[in-house]
XYZ file of C-alpha atoms in Angstrom:
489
model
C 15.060 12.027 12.757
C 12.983 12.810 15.681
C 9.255 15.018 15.229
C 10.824 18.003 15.599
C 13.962 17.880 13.189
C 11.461 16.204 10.424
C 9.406 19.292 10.599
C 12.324 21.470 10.135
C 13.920 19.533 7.114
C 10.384 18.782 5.592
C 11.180 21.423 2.859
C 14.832 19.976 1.993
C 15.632 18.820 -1.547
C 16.836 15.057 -1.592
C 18.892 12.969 1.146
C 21.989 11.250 0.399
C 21.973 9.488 -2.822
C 24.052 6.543 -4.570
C 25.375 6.217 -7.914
C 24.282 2.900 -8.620
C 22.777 1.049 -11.714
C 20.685 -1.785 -13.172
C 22.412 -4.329 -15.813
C 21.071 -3.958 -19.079
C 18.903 -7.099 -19.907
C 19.120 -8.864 -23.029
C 15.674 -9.444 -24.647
C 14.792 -12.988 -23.535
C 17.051 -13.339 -20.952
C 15.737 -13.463 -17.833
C 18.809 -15.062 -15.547
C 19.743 -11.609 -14.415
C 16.421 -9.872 -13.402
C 15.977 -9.412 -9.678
C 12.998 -11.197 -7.658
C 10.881 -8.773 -6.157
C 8.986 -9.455 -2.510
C 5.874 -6.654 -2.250
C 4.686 -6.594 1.307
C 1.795 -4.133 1.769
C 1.078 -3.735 5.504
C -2.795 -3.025 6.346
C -3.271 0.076 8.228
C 0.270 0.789 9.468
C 1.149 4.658 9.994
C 4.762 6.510 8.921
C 5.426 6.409 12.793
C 4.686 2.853 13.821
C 8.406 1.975 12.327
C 11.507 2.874 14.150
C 13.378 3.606 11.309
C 11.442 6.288 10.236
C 10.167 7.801 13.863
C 13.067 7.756 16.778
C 10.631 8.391 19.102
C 8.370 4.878 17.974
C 7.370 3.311 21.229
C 6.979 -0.050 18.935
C 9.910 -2.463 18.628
C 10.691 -3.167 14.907
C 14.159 -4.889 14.248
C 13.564 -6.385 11.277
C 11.421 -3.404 9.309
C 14.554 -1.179 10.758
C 16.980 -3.912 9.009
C 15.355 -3.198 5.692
C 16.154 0.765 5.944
C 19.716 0.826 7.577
C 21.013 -2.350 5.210
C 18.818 -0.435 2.223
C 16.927 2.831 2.164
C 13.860 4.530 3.058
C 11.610 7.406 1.456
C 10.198 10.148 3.595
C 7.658 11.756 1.325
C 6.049 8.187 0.145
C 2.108 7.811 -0.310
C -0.466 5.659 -1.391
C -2.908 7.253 -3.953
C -5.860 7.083 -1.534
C -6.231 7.150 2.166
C -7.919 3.314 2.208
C -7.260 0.348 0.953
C -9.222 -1.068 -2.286
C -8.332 2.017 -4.141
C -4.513 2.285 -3.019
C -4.839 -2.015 -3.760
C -5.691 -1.041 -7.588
C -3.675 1.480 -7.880
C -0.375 -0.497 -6.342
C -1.195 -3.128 -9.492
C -2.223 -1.185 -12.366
C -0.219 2.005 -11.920
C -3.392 4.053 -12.143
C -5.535 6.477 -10.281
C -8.219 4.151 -8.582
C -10.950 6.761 -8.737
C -10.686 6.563 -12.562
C -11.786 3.048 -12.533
C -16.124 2.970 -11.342
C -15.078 2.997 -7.553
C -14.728 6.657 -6.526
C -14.922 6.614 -3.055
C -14.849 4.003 -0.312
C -13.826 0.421 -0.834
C -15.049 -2.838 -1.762
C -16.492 -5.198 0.465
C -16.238 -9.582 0.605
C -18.557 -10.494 -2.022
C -17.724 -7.173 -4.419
C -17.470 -8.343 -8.227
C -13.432 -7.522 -10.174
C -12.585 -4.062 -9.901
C -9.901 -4.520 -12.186
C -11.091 -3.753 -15.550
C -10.678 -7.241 -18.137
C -7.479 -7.121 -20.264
C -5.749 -4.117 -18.465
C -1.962 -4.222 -17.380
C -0.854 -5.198 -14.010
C 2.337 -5.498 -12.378
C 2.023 -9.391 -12.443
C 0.628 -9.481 -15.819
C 4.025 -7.274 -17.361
C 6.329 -9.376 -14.642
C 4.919 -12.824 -16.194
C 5.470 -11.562 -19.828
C 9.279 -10.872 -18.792
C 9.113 -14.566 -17.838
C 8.456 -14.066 -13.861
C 6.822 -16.621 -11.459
C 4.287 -14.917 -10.018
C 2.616 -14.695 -6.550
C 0.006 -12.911 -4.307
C -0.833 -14.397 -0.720
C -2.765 -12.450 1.355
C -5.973 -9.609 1.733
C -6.856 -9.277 -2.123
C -9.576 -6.861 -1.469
C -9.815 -5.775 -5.144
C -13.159 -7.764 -5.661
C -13.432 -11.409 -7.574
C -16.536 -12.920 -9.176
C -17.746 -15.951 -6.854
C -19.850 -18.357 -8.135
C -23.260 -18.321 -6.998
C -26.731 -20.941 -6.619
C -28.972 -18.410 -8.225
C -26.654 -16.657 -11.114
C -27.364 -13.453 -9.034
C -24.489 -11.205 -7.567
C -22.383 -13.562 -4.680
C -23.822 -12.442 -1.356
C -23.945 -14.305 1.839
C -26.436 -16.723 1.312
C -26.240 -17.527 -2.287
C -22.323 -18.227 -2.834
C -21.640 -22.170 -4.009
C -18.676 -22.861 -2.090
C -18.135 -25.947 -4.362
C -17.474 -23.568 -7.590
C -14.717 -21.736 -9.383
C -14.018 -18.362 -8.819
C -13.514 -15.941 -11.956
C -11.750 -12.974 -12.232
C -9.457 -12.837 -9.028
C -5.971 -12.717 -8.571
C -5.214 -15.946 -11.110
C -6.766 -13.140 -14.137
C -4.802 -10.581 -13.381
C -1.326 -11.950 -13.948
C -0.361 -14.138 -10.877
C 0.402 -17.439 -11.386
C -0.818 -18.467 -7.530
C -3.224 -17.179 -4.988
C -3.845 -17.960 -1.785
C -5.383 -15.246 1.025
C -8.762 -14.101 1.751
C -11.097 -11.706 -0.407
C -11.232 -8.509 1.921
C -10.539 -7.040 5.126
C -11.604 -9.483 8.353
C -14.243 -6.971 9.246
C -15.841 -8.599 6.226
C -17.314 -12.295 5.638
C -16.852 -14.465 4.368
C -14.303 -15.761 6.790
C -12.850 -18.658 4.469
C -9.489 -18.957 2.634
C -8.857 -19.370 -1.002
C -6.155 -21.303 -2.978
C -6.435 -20.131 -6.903
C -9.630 -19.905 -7.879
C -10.785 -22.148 -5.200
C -12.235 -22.214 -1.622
C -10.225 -23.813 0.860
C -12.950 -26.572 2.532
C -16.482 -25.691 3.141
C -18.347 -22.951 4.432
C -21.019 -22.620 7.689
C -22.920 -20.106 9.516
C -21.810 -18.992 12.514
C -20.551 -16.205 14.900
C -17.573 -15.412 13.535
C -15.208 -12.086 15.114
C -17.758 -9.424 15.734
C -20.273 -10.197 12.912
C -22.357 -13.271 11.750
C -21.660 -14.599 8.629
C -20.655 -17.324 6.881
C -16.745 -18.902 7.817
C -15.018 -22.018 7.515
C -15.651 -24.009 10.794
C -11.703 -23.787 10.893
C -11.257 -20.202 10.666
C -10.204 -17.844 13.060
C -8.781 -14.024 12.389
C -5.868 -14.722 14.743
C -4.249 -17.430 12.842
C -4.825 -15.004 9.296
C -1.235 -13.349 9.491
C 0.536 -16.351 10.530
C -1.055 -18.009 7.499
C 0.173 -15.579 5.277
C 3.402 -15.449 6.668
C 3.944 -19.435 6.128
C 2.151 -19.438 2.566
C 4.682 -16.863 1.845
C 8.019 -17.896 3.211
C 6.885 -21.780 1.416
C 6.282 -19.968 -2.118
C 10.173 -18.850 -1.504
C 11.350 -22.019 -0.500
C 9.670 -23.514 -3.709
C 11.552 -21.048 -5.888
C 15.413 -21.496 -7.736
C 17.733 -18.869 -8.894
C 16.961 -19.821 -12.702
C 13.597 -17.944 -12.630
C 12.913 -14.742 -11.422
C 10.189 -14.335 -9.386
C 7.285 -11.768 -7.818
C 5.464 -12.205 -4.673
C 3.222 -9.165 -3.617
C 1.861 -10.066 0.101
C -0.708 -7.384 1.196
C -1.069 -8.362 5.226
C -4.274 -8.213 7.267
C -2.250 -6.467 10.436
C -2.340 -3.998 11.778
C -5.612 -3.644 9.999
C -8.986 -4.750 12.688
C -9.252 -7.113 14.238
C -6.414 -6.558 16.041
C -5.828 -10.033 16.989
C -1.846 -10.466 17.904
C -1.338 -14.209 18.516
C -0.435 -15.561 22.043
C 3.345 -15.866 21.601
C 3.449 -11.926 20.426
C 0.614 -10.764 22.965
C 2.436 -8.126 25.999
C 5.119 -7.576 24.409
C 4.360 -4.299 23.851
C 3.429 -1.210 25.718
C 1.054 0.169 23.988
C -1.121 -2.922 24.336
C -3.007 -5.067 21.308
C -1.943 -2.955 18.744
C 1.392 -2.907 19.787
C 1.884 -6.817 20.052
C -0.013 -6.786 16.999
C 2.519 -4.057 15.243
C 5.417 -5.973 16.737
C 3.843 -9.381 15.579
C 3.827 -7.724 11.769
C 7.478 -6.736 11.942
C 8.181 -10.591 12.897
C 6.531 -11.270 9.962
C 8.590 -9.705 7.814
C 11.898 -11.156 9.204
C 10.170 -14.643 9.163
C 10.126 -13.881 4.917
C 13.592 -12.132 4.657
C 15.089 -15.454 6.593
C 12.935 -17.712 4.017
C 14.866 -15.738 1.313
C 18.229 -15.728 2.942
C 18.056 -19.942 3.149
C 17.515 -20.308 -0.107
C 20.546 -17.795 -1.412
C 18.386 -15.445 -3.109
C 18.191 -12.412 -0.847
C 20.920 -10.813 -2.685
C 19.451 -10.665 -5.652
C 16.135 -9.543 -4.463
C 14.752 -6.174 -4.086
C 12.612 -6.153 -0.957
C 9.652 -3.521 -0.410
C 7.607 -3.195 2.653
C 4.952 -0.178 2.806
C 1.360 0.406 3.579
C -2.120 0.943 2.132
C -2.631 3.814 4.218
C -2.251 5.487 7.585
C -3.087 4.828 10.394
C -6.664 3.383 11.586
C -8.590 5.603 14.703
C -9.632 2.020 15.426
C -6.161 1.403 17.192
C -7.108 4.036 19.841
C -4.952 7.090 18.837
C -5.102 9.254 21.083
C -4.254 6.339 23.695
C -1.045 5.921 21.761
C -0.481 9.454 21.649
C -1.230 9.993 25.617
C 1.603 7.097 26.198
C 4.265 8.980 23.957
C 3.677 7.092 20.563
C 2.766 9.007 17.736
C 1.191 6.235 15.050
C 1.067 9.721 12.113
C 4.444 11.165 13.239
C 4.072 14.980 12.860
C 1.409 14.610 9.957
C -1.777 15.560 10.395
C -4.929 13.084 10.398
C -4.755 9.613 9.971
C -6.709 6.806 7.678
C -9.458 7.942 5.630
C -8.108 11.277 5.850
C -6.932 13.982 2.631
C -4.357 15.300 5.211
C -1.125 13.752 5.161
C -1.749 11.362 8.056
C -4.087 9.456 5.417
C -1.554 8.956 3.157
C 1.938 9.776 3.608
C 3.143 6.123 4.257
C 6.638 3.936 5.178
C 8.374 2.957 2.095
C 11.439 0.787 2.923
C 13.373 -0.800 0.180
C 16.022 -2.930 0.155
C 18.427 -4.551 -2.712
C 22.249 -5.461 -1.760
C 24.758 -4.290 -4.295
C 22.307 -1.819 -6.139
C 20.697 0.444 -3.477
C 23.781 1.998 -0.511
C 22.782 0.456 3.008
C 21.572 3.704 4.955
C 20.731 5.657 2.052
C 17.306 7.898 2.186
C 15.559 9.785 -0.236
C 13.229 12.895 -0.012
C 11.672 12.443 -3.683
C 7.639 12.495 -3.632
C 6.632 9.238 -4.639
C 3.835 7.325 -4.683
C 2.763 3.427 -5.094
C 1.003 4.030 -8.324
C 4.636 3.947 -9.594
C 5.342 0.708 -8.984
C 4.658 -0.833 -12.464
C 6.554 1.594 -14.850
C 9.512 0.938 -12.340
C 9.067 -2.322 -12.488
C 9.391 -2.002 -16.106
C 12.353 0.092 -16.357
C 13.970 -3.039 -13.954
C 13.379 -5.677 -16.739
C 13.600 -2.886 -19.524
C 9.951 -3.546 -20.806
C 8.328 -0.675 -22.027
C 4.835 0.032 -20.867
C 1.606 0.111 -23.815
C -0.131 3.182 -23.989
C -3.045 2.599 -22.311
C -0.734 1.134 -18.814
C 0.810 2.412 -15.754
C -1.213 6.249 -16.604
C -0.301 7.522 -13.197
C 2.638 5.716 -12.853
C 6.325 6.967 -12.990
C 9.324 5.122 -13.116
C 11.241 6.272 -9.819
C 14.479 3.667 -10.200
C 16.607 7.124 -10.019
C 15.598 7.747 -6.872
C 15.928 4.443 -5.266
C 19.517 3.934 -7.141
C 20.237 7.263 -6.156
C 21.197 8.007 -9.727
C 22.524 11.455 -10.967
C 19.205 12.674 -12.542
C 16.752 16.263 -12.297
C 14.373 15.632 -9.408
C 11.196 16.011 -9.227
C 10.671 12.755 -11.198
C 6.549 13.073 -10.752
C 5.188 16.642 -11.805
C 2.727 16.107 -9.245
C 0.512 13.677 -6.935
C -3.092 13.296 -6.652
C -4.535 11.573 -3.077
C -8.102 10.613 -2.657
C -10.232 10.356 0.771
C -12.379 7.732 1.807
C -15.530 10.179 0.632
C -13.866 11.017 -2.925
C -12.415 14.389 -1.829
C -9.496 15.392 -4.101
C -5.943 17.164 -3.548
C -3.187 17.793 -5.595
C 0.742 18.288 -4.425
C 3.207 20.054 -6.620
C 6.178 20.532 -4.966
C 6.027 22.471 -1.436
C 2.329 23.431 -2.028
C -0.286 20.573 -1.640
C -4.034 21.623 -2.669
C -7.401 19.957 -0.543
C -10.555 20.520 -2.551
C -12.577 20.250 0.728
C -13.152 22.354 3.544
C -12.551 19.665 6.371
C -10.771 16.398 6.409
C -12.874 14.388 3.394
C -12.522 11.511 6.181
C -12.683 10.795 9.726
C -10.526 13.345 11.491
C -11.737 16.618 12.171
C -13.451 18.618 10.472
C -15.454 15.559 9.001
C -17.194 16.377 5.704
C -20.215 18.090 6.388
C -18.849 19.236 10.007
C -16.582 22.305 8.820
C -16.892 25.750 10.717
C -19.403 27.446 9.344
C -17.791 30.038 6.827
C -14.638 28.041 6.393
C -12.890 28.380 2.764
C -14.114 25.302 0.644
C -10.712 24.774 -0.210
C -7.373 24.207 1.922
C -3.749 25.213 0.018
C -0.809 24.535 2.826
C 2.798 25.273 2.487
C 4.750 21.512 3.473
C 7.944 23.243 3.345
C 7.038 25.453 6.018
C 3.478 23.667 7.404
C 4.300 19.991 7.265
C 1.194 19.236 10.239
C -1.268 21.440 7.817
C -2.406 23.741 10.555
C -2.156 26.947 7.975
C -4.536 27.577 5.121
C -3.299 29.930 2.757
C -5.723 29.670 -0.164
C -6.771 33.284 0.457
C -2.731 34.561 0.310
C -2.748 32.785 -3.154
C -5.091 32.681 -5.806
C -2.472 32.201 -8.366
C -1.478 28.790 -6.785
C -5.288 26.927 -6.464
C -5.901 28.322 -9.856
C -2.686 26.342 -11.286
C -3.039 23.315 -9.149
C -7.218 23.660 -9.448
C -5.928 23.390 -13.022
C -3.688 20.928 -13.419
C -6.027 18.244 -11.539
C -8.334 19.119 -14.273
C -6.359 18.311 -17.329
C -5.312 14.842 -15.549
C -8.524 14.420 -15.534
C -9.782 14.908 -18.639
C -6.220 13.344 -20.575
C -6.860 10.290 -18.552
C -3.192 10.474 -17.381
C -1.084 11.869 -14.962
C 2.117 10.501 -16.364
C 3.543 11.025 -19.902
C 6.563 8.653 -21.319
């Protein structure tokens, strides 16, 4: 659907849908259950994939595979516009600015954001008797050990000691990425709870700090993509497994390796774009060797949209639109922040070509995940998250399945969408579009109401034309709030 039909349809009520359904399991048995492969791209907007945006300048075969032999969701988001929060609340199935980080993100050395003894995806997938996996960008904080008991920072980590409270404590069974973003040191991998080799000072990217002699941003993505297609190859069809695999690309620096740089257009982001997609087939292939694609249900989304740092309005003045027809792009409350790509593929449960229109957002991946393996979810689990198997079986059932969605901005700015209308409690952008916080027109409403259905690029604030709607919306963010849930079951 090119720009201009999506803004038309952005109103509609669901696409086409498929009665499918899930085998009921038998308690204990896990010979049935589907794998699940997570891939979480870093940065990558709705219209970088060619499936979703006809008019992508950006070659991507194999992300395009997943929709038309699957389906796709065109009203998908992350529950914040960056990535630590969206990162917590893909795993817990919870609001990230309910945990102590409400705005911004974590850094390299940050201590666990994860609070001890809470519920993640790997930690109810391992109890249904799942192998379990993460390899990639963690960025959810991990206590490193340190020469002075202190807080890790860069000159005080003991590269020699064990790492508590990463990945390996939260349910996964292996580990093996990098703590943050490569805009942040240290530049070193780790395999469990361990470093991988020793650690120097040097120049390393565009900041000093300390790095393995051996490390070097470009080879991050292939790294993952190996580490990930080699847990695969280690797995049978006897054991289910999970393997979430948050990338580095297209987040900075945009490093596309030599084999994948010019081949695009639209220059290093491009390659770098097209050098992601590769990655994915790379992982799908590693599946389809060892006979288990077919009974795997594939995901591949993003933390957010869009980063400024891959030269928008460069894209934009060569015909590629990296937001589609949203507004904004990462950090952002508009929908450019974080209205994402959410392709999804399982063979014989989900109708190749299908699409839905039901708001969703990637909070919900736990209570789906344990409607799949028919766990139910404790009380104090998944608050925010809701179990949207209907949708992706295309099941006969009442939409909407969420009563409504709450996003976050990089500065901690709220909004709320119910339905058509979607509620910004901020004058300006709450990011790094404008109006940046602070920036607004002098006199401009402190609050922004738009109309999707009609306004899907946001241009029209109508909080003045209706009190009756910020007061219920102003509302219902409020009583999340205080219940501590967003989601009842």
């Amino acid at each position: 659907m090119n720009r201009r039909d999506f803004i038309k349809s952005a109103g509609a009520a669901g696409g086409v849908l498929f009665a499918g359904c899930v085998t009921t399991q038998q308690k204990g048995s896990t010979q049935s259950l589907p794998n699940i492969v997570y891939i979480l791209a870093d940065d990558m907007g709705y219209g970088d994939v060619g499936a979703l945006n006809p008019e992508c300048r950006i070659p991507t075969p194999n992300l395009d595979r997943i929709a038309n032999e699957g389906t796709h969701f065109t009203d998908a988001h992350s529950g914040s516009a960056v990535c630590t929060p969206t990162r917590y609340g893909i795993l817990t199935g919870r609001y990230c600015w309910r945990s102590r980080l409400k705005k911004g993100v974590l850094f390299g050395y940050s201590e666990h954001l994860i609070e001890d003894g809470r519920t993640t995806v790997a930690s109810l997938l391992k109890e249904r008797g799942y192998n379990t996996a993460c390899v990639g960008k963690w960025h959810l904080g991990m206590d490193m050990p340190t020469t002075d008991g202190n807080p890790a920072n860069a000159r005080n980590v003991d590269w020699k000691g064990r790492i508590t409270n990463g990945p390996n404590s939260n349910g996964f069974d292996y580990f093996y990425g990098i703590s943050a973003s490569l805009d942040m040191h240290p530049y070193i991998y780790i395999e469990n709870d361990r470093f991988v080799g020793e650690c120097t000072t040097q120049k390393a990217f565009h900041r000093k700090g300390p790095a393995h002699k051996d490390f070097e941003a470009v080879d991050v993505l292939p790294t993952i993509q190996k580490k990930t297609c080699d847990y695969i190859r280690r797995q049978t069809a006897d054991t289910p497994f999970f393997v979430y695999v948050p990338l580095n690309s297209p987040h900075t620096p945009i490093v596309p390796s030599k084999e994948f740089a010019g081949r695009s257009e639209l220059g290093k982001y491009g390659d770098f774009c097209i050098q992601t997609d590769a990655a994915v087939g790379k992982i799908i292939s590693a599946l389809e060797e060892k006979g288990l694609a077919e009974n795997t249900i594939f995901i591949f989304t993003s933390d957010n949209g869009c980063s400024p740092a891959a030269k928008i309005a460069d894209l934009q003045s060569k015909g590629h639109y990296p937001s589609y027809v949203f507004r904004g792009h990462k950090a952002d409350i508009y929908e450019g922040g974080h209205r994402i790509p959410f392709l999804l593929r399982w063979p014989k449960q989900v109708k190749a070509g299908s699409r839905s229109d039901e708001t969703i957002c990637l909070t919900d991946l736990i209570a789906t995940c344990a409607a799949i393996t028919g766990t139910s979810l404790p009380d104090n689990a998944g608050e925010d998250s809701c179990n949207i198997l209907p949708a992706i079986l295309g099941s006969d059932y009442r939409a909407p399945l969420r009563e409504a969605t709450v996003h976050h901005s990089i500065n901690g700015s709220f909004s709320i969408r119910k339905g058509k209308w979607k509620l910004e409690l901020c004058p300006g952008s709450g990011g790094w579009s404008a109006p940046k916080p602070g920036k607004a027109p002098e006199g401009a409403p402190p609050v922004q109401l738009y109309d999707l259905s009609k306004d899907i690029g946001e241009k029209n604030n109508v909080q003045h034309e209706h009190p009756g709607i910020v007061r219920e919306l102003t509302e219902l963010l409020e009583k999340y709030k205080a219940e501590g849930r967003s989601v009842r079951r």
